[in-house]
XYZ file of C-alpha atoms in Angstrom:
536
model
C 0.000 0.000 0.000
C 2.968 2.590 1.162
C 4.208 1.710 -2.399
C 1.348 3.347 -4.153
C 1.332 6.883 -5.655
C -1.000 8.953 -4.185
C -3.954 9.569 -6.572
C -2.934 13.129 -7.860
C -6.537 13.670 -9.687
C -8.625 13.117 -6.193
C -10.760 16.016 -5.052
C -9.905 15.325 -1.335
C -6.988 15.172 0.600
C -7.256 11.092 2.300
C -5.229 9.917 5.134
C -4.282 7.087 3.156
C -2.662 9.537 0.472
C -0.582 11.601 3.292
C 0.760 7.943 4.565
C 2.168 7.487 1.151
C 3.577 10.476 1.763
C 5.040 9.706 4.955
C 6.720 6.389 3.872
C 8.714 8.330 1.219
C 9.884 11.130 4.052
C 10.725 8.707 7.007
C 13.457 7.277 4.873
C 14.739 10.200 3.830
C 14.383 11.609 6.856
C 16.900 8.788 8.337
C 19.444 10.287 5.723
C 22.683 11.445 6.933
C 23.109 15.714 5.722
C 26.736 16.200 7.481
C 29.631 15.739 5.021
C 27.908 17.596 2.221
C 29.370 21.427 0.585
C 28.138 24.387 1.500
C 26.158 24.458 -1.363
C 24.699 21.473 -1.528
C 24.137 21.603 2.411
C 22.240 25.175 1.512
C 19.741 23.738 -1.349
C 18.934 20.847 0.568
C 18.040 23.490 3.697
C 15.715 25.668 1.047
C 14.087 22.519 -0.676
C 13.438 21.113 3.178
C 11.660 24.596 4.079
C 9.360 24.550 1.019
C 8.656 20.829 2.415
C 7.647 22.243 5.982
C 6.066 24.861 4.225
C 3.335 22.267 2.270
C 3.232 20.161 5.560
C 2.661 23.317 7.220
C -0.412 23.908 4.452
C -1.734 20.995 5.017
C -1.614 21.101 8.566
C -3.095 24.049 8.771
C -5.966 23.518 6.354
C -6.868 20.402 8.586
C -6.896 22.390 11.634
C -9.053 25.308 10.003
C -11.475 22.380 9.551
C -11.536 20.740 13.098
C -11.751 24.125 14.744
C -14.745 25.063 12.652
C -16.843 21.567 13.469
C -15.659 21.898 16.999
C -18.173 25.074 17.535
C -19.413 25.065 20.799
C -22.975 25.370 19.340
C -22.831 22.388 17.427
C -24.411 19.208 18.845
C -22.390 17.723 21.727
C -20.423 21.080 21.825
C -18.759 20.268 19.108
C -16.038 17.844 17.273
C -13.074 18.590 20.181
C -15.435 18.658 22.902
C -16.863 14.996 22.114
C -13.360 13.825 21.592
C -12.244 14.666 25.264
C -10.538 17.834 24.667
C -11.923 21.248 25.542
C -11.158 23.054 22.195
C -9.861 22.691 18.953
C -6.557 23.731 20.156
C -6.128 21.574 22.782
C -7.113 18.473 20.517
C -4.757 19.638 17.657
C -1.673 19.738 20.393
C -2.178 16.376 21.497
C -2.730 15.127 17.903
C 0.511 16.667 16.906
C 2.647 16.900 19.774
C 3.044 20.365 19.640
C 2.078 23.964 21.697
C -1.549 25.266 22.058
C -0.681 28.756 20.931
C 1.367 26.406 17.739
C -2.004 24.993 17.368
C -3.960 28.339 17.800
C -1.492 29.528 14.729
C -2.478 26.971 12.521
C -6.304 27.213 13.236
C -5.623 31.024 12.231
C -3.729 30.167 8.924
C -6.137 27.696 7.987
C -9.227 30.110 8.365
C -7.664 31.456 4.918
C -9.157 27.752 3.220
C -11.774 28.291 4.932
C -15.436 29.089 2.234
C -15.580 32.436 1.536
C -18.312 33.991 3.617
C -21.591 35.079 2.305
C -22.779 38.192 0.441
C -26.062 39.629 -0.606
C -26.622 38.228 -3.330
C -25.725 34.578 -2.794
C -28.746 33.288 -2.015
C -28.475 30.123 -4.126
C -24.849 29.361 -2.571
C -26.163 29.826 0.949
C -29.144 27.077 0.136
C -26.547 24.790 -1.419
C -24.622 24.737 1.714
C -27.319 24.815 4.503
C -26.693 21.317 5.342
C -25.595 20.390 8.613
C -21.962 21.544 9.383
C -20.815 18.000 10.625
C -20.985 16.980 6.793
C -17.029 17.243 5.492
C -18.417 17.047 1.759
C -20.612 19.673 2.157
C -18.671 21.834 3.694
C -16.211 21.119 1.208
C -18.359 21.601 -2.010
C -19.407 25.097 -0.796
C -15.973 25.623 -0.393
C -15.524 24.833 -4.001
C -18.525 26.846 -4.738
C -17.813 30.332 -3.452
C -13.696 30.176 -2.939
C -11.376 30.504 -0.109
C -11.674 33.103 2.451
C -8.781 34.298 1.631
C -7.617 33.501 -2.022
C -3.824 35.133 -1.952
C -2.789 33.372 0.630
C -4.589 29.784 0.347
C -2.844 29.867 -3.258
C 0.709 31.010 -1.774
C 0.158 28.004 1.095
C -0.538 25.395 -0.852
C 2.625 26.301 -3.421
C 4.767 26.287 -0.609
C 5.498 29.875 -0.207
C 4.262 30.955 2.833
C 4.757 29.323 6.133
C 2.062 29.023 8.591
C 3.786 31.206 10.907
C 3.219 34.285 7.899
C -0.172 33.343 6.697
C -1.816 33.137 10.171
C -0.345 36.583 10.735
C -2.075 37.927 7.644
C -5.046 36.397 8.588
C -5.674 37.466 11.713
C -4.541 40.977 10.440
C -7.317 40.932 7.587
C -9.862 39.507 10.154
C -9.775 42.203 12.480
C -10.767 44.525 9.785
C -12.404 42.779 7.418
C -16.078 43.923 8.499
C -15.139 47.682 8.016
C -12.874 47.405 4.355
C -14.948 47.456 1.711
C -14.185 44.010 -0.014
C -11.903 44.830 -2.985
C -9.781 47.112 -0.623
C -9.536 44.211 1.580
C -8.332 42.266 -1.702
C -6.014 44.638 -2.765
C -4.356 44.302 0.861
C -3.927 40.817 1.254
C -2.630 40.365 -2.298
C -0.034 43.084 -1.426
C 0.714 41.660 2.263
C 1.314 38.378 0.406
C 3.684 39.391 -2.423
C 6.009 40.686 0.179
C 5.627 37.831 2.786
C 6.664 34.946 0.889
C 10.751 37.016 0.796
C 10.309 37.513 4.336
C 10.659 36.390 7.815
C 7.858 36.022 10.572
C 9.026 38.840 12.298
C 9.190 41.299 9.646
C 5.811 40.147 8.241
C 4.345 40.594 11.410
C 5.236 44.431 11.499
C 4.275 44.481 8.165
C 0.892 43.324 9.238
C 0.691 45.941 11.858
C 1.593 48.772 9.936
C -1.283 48.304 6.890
C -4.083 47.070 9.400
C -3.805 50.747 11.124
C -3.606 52.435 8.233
C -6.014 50.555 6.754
C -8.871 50.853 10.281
C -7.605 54.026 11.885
C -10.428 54.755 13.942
C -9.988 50.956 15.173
C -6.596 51.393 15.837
C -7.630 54.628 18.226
C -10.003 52.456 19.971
C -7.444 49.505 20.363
C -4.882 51.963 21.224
C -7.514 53.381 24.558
C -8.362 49.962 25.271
C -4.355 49.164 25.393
C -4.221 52.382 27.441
C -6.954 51.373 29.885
C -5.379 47.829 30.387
C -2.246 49.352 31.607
C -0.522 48.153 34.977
C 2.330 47.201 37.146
C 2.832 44.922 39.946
C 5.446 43.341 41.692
C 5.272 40.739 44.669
C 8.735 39.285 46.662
C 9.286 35.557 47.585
C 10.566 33.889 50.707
C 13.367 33.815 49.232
C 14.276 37.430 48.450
C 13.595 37.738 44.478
C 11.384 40.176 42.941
C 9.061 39.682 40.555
C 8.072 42.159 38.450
C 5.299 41.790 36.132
C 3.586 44.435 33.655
C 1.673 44.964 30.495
C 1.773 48.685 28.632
C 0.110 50.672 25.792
C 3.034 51.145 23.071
C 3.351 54.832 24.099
C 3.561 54.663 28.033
C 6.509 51.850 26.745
C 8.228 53.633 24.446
C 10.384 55.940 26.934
C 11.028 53.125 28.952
C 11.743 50.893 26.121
C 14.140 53.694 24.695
C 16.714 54.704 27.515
C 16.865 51.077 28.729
C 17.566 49.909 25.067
C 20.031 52.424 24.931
C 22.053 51.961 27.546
C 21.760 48.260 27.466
C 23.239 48.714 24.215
C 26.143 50.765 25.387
C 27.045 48.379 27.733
C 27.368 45.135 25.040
C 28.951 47.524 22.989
C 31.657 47.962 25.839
C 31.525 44.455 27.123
C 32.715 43.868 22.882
C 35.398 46.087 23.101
C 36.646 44.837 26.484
C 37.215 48.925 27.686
C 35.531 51.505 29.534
C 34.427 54.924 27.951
C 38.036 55.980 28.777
C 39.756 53.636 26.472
C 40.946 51.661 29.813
C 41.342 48.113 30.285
C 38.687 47.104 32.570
C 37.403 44.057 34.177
C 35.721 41.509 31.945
C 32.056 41.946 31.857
C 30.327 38.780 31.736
C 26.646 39.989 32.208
C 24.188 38.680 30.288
C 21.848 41.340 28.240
C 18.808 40.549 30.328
C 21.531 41.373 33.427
C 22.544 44.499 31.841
C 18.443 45.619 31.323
C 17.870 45.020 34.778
C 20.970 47.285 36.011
C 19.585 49.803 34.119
C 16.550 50.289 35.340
C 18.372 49.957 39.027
C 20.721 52.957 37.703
C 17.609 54.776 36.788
C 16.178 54.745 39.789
C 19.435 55.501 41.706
C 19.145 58.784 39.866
C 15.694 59.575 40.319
C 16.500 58.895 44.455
C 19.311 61.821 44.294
C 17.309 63.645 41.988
C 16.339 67.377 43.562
C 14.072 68.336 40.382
C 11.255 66.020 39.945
C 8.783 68.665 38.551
C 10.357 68.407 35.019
C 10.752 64.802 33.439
C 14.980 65.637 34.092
C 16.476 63.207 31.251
C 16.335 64.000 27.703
C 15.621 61.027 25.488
C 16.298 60.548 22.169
C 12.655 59.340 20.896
C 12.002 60.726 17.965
C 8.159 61.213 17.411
C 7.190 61.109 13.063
C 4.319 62.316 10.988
C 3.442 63.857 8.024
C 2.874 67.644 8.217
C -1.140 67.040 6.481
C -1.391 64.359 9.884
C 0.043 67.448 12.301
C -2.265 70.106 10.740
C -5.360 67.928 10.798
C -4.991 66.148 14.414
C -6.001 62.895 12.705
C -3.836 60.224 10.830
C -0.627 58.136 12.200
C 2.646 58.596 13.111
C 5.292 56.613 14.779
C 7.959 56.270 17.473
C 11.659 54.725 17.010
C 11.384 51.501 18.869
C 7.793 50.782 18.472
C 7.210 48.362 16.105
C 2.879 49.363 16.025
C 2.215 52.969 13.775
C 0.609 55.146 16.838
C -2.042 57.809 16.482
C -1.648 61.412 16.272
C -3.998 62.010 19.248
C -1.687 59.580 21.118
C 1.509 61.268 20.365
C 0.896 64.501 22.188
C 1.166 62.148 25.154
C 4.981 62.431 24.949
C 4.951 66.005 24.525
C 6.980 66.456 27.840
C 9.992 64.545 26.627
C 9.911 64.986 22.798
C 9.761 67.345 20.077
C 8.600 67.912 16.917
C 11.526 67.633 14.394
C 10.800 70.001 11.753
C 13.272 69.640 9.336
C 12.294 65.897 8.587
C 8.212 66.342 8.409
C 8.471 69.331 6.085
C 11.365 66.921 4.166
C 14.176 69.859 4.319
C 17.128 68.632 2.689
C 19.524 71.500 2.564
C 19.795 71.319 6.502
C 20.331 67.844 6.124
C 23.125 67.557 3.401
C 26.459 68.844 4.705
C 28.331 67.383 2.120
C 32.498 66.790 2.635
C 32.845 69.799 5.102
C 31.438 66.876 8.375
C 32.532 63.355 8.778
C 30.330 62.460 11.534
C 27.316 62.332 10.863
C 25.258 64.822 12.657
C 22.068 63.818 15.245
C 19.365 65.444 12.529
C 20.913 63.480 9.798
C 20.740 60.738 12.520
C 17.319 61.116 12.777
C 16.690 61.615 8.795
C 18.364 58.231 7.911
C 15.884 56.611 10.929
C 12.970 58.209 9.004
C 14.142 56.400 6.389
C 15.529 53.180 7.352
C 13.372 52.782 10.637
C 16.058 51.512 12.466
C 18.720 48.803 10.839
C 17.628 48.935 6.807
C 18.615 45.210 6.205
C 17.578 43.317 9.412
C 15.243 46.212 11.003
C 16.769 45.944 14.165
C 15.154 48.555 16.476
C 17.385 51.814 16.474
C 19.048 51.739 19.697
C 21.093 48.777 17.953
C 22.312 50.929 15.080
C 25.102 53.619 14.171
C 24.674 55.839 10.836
C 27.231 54.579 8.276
C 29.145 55.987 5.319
C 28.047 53.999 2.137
C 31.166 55.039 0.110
C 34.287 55.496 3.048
C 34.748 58.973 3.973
C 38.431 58.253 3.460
C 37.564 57.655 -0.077
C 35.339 60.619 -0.896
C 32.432 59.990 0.468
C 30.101 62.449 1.329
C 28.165 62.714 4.710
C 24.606 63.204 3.419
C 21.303 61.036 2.878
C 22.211 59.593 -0.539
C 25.519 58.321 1.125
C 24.409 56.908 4.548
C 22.751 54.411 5.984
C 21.124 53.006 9.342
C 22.961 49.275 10.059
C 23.479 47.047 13.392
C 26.776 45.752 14.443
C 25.983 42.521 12.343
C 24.866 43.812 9.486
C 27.679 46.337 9.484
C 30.044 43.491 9.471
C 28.132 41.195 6.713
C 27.984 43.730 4.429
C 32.392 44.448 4.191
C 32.567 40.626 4.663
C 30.591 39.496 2.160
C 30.469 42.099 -0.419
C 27.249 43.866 -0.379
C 26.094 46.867 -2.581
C 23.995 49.167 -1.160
C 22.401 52.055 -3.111
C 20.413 54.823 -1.315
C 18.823 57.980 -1.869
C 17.094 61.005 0.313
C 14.108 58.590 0.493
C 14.701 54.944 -0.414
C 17.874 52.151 0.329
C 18.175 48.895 -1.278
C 20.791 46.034 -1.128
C 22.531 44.110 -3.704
C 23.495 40.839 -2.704
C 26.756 39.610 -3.758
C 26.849 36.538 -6.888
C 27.564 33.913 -4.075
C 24.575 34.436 -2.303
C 22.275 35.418 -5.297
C 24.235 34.865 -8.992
C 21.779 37.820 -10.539
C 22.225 39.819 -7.840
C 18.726 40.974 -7.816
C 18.270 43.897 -5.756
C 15.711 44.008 -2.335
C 14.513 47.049 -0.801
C 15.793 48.026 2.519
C 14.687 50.509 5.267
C 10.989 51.111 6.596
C 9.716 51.035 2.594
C 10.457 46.934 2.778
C 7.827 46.616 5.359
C 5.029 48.876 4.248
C 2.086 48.251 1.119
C 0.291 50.659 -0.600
C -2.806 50.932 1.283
C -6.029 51.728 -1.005
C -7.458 55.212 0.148
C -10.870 55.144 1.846
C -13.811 56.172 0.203
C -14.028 59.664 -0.472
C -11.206 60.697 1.182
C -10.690 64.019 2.340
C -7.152 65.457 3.110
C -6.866 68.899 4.667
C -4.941 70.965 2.415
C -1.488 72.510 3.308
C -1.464 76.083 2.694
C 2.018 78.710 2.517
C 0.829 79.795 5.938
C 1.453 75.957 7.333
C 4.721 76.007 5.348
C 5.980 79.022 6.693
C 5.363 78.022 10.009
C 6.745 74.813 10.144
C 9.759 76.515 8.348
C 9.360 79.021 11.880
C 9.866 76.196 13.965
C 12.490 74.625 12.128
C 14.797 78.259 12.093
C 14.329 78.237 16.069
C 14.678 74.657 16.230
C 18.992 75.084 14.620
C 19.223 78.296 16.731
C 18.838 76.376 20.025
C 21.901 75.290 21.500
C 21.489 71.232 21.722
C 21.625 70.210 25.662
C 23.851 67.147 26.092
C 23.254 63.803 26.003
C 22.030 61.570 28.870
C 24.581 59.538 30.330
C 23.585 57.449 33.293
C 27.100 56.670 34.453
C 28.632 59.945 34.074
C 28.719 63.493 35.899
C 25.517 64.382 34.701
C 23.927 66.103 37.663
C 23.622 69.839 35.933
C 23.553 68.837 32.660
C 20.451 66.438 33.063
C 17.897 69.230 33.839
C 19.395 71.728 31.076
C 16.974 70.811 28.219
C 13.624 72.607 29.155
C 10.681 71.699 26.506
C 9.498 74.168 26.596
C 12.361 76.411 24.475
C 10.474 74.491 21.825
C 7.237 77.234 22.115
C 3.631 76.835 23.150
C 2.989 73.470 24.534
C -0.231 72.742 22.388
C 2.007 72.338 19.489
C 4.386 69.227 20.929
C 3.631 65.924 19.933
C-alpha cells in the first residue's frame, strides 16, 4: 500500500494519500546531511523549508477544519469537545505533539481555506450549503462553490510559499478589519501583504501586518490603542526567598520611553563588554553579564538617579525618541505617526502624550534637505541626519533591528570621498555592518529609499531588495471619499518658523547614566520648543 502513488486527480486530501507520503519522508528523513558542501548543504536546507512549508499547508488547512466543526454550538459542543478535549486547540496539540498557541497559529492560517463567507446576493450558494456543518463534503463543495476566504494566501500556502507562521499573521490581520474594508480594498491588501511575505521572515511580516491594518482601520486602531491604554498596569510581589518579581503589560506609548533609555544603555554596555574597555579607552574588568543582566541594572541605575534627583517637577532626562508624521497628519490632528522603537504605527492624538519629553523635528516632516546635506565639510554624521536616515531606514535597513542597535554609516568610506549626506548613509546594526564588508554587499540609497545588492555567491543575478521602513510597508487603497486637509504657505511658513528656532537652540547634552551628569540632566527645558499645544 505505502508503495502506491498517491492519486494526484482526487478532489480530497485522504489519510491514506498523506501515509504514502510519509513512507517516502521517514526514509529520507533517516538520511545522513553532514559531510555535504556548503552548497549542496544550503539547497537541501531551502528545498526542506518549502517541504515544511506544504506540511505546514496541510496542517493548517486540517486544523481550520476541526476548529470550525468543533463550535461550541454544534451538537455535543462540538467535534473537540466529544473527543475529550476542551477546544480545537487543545485536541490539535495532542494530535501533533506540539504547543496550544502552535495549534492556535495553525487554526488562524487555515481560516484562509476556509469558504468564503456570504454576500447579498448569494442566495443560491447559501441554500446549497445549509446542510448540517458535521458533513465534510458539504462543507467542502461550498468551499468549491464560493472560494477561499482568503484567495492570496490559500494559493501562496498550498505552493509552498508561505509558512504558517506568515499566513496566520495575515489572517488574523485581515480579520480584524475585514467587516469595516470594503471588499476589494480588503483584496487589494492581502494580495499586497502576500507578495512581500513569501521574501520575508515572521518577524518582519508581522510588522508588516501591523503597519497596513492601522492604516487601513484608523479609527480601530484609536479604539485599540484606549483599550491598550486602559489595560495598563504594574505589579510586583517578593518571595521567601528574596527575588522580585516584576510583572507588567503597557500601551506602546507609556513603553516607548522606557523601552528607549533602557535599550540604549543596554546597548552601550554590550557595545563595551565587545570592546573589552571603559568609555576611557581603559582596560577594565571583563564583563560577563548577560543582556537581560545588563536591562535590569539599568533600570536599578535609573532609579538611583531619580532617588538623588532634587528636580522632579520636570521629566529631568532628555531622550532621544524621535516622534514622526506627516505635516497634512500634524495640521489635521487625525492620521498616524510613529515612534523609534515601536514596532505598532501610533495615532496622532496619542503622540501629544509624549509632549513632555519629545519634540517635533521640523526639518524631517516638512522633508528639508539643505539642513540635512552637509556634504564633505562633516565626517560624523550629525544627530538630525541621525534622525533623517531613521525616518528612512526605521532603524537597521537590512535586518530592522530597532534603532538603539544601530550607528549611521558611510556607504562610500569617507576616506575615499564619500560624502556625509542622505544619498551616502545608511542606518545598520553591528551585524549587518560586518556582513555587508565581509561578504560584499552593494547598497544604493537615496534622500528617500535604500536597497541592497546581494553579492553573486549568495544570489548569482544579484537581484536587488529594498531596505529601510519602505520593505515593510504596502500601498494601502485610500478610503472612500477621502478628504485630506490641504497645506497652505501659511502651514509652510510656520513649520519653516519652527524649524529656524529649532537650529538656533543650542542642543543640551546627552544623557549619560554613568557619568557626571547632575547639571547637565535638567538643562533641556521643553518648553524652548514654544507653546505646549504644538508638541507631539
Amino acid at each position: 500500500m505505502a508503495d502506491e502513488a498517491p492519486d494526484l486527480e482526487a478532489p480530497f486530501l485522504e489519510a491514506a494519500d498523506v501515509e504514502r507520503v510519509n513512507a517516502v519522508v521517514r526514509v529520507l528523513a533517516s538520511r545522513e546531511v553532514s559531510g555535504q558542501s556548503k552548497d549542496q548543504l544550503l539547497e537541501l536546507n531551502a528545498a526542506v523549508a518549502t517541504l515544511e512549508r506544504l506540511v505546514g499547508a496541510m496542517g493548517a488547512r486540517c486544523a481550520g477544519e476541526i476548529a470550525r466543526l468543533s463550535a461550541p454550538e454544534l451538537p455535543g459542543g462540538g467535534l473537540a469537545r466529544r473527543e475529550g478535549q476542551g477546544n480545537a486547540a487543545t485536541l490539535l496539540s495532542k494530535v501533533r505533539g506540539g504547543s496550544v498557541n502552535g495549534a492556535k497559529q495553525a487554526i488562524t492560517a487555515g481560516d484562509a481555506f476556509a469558504p468564503r463567507p456570504l454576500v447579498e446576493g448569494d442566495g443560491e450558494a447559501a441554500d446549497a450549503g445549509a446542510g448540517s456543518a458535521e458533513g465534510a463534503g458539504s462543507s467542502q463543495g461550498v468551499g468549491q462553490a464560493r472560494g477561499p476566504k482568503y484567495p492570496e494566501v490559500a494559493k501562496a500556502s498550498a505552493a509552498g510559499e508561505l509558512s504558517v507562521d506568515a499566513a496566520a499573521l495575515i489572517v488574523g490581520g485581515l480579520n480584524r478589519v475585514r467587516d469595516r474594508v470594503d471588499p476589494e480594498s480588503l483584496a487589494a491588501v492581502e494580495e499586497r501583504l502576500v507578495s512581500k511575505a513569501v521574501s520575508m521572515a515572521a518577524h518582519d511580516v508581522r510588522k508588516m501586518v501591523a503597519r497596513a491594518v492601522a492604516r487601513l482601520d484608523r479609527v480601530e486602531h484609536e479604539r485599540r490603542e484606549r483599550e491598550n491604554h486602559d489595560a495598563r498596569y504594574l505589579w510586583w510581589k517578593q518571595d521567601h526567598e528574596g527575588t522580585v518579581v516584576i510583572h507588567g503589560v503597557m500601551d506602546a506609548v507609556t513603553a516607548a520611553p522606557i523601552i528607549n533609555v533602557l535599550e540604549q544603555m543596554t546597548t552601550r554596555d554590550v557595545r563595551r563588554q565587545g570592546r573589552g574597555t571603559g568609555g576611557n579607552g581603559e582596560p577594565e574588568s571583563e564583563d560577563t553579564r548577560t543582556v537581560g543582566q545588563m536591562r535590569v541594572d539599568a533600570l536599578h541605575e535609573l532609579a538611583r538617579h531619580s532617588l538623588g534627583c532634587t528636580r522632579t517637577d520636570r521629566s529631568g532626562v532628555r531622550t532621544t525618541i524621535v516622534v514622526r508624521m506627516s505635516l497634512s497628519d500634524l495640521m489635521s490632528g487625525d492620521g498616524l505617526g510613529s515612534v523609534d522603537g515601536i514596532d505598532q504605527p501610533v495615532s496622532v492624538a496619542e503622540l501629544r502624550r509624549l509632549s513632555g519629553d519629545a519634540g517635533i523635528i521640523p526639518e524631517v516632516l516638512a522633508r528639508d534637505g539643505k539642513v540635512l546635506d552637509l556634504g564633505r565639510r562633516t565626517r560624523a554624521f550629525t544627530r538630525r541626519q541621525r534622525i533623517a536616515l531613521l525616518e528612512r531606514d526605521g532603524g537597521c535597513a537590512k535586518c530592522h533591528a530597532p534603532p538603539e542597535h544601530c550607528e549611521a554609516h558611510h556607504i562610500r568610506w569617507w576616506e575615499h570621498g564619500g560624502r556625509t549626506d542622505l544619498s551616502n548613509g545608511v542606518m545598520l546594526c553591528t551585524r549587518c555592518h560586518h556582513d555587508i564588508h565581509r561578504q560584499g554587499w552593494e547598497i544604493h540609497a537615496t534622500g528617500s529609499s535604500v536597497s541592497f545588492i546581494p553579492p553573486p555567491h549568495i544570489d548569482r543575478g544579484r537581484t536587488p531588495s529594498p531596505g529601510g521602513s519602505a520593505a515593510l510597508d504596502i500601498d494601502i487603497p485610500p478610503p472612500p471619499e477621502d478628504a485630506w486637509p490641504r497645506i497652505t504657505p501659511e502651514d509652510e511658513a510656520m513649520v519653516r518658523a519652527w524649524a529656524a528656532a529649532d537650529r538656533a537652540r543650542e542642543p543640551g547634552a546627552e544623557f549619560d547614566a554613568y557619568g557626571p551628569h547632575a547639571d547637565d540632566l535638567h538643562a533641556h527645558d521643553p518648553r524652548a520648543y514654544g507653546s505646549q499645544d504644538l508638541w507631539v
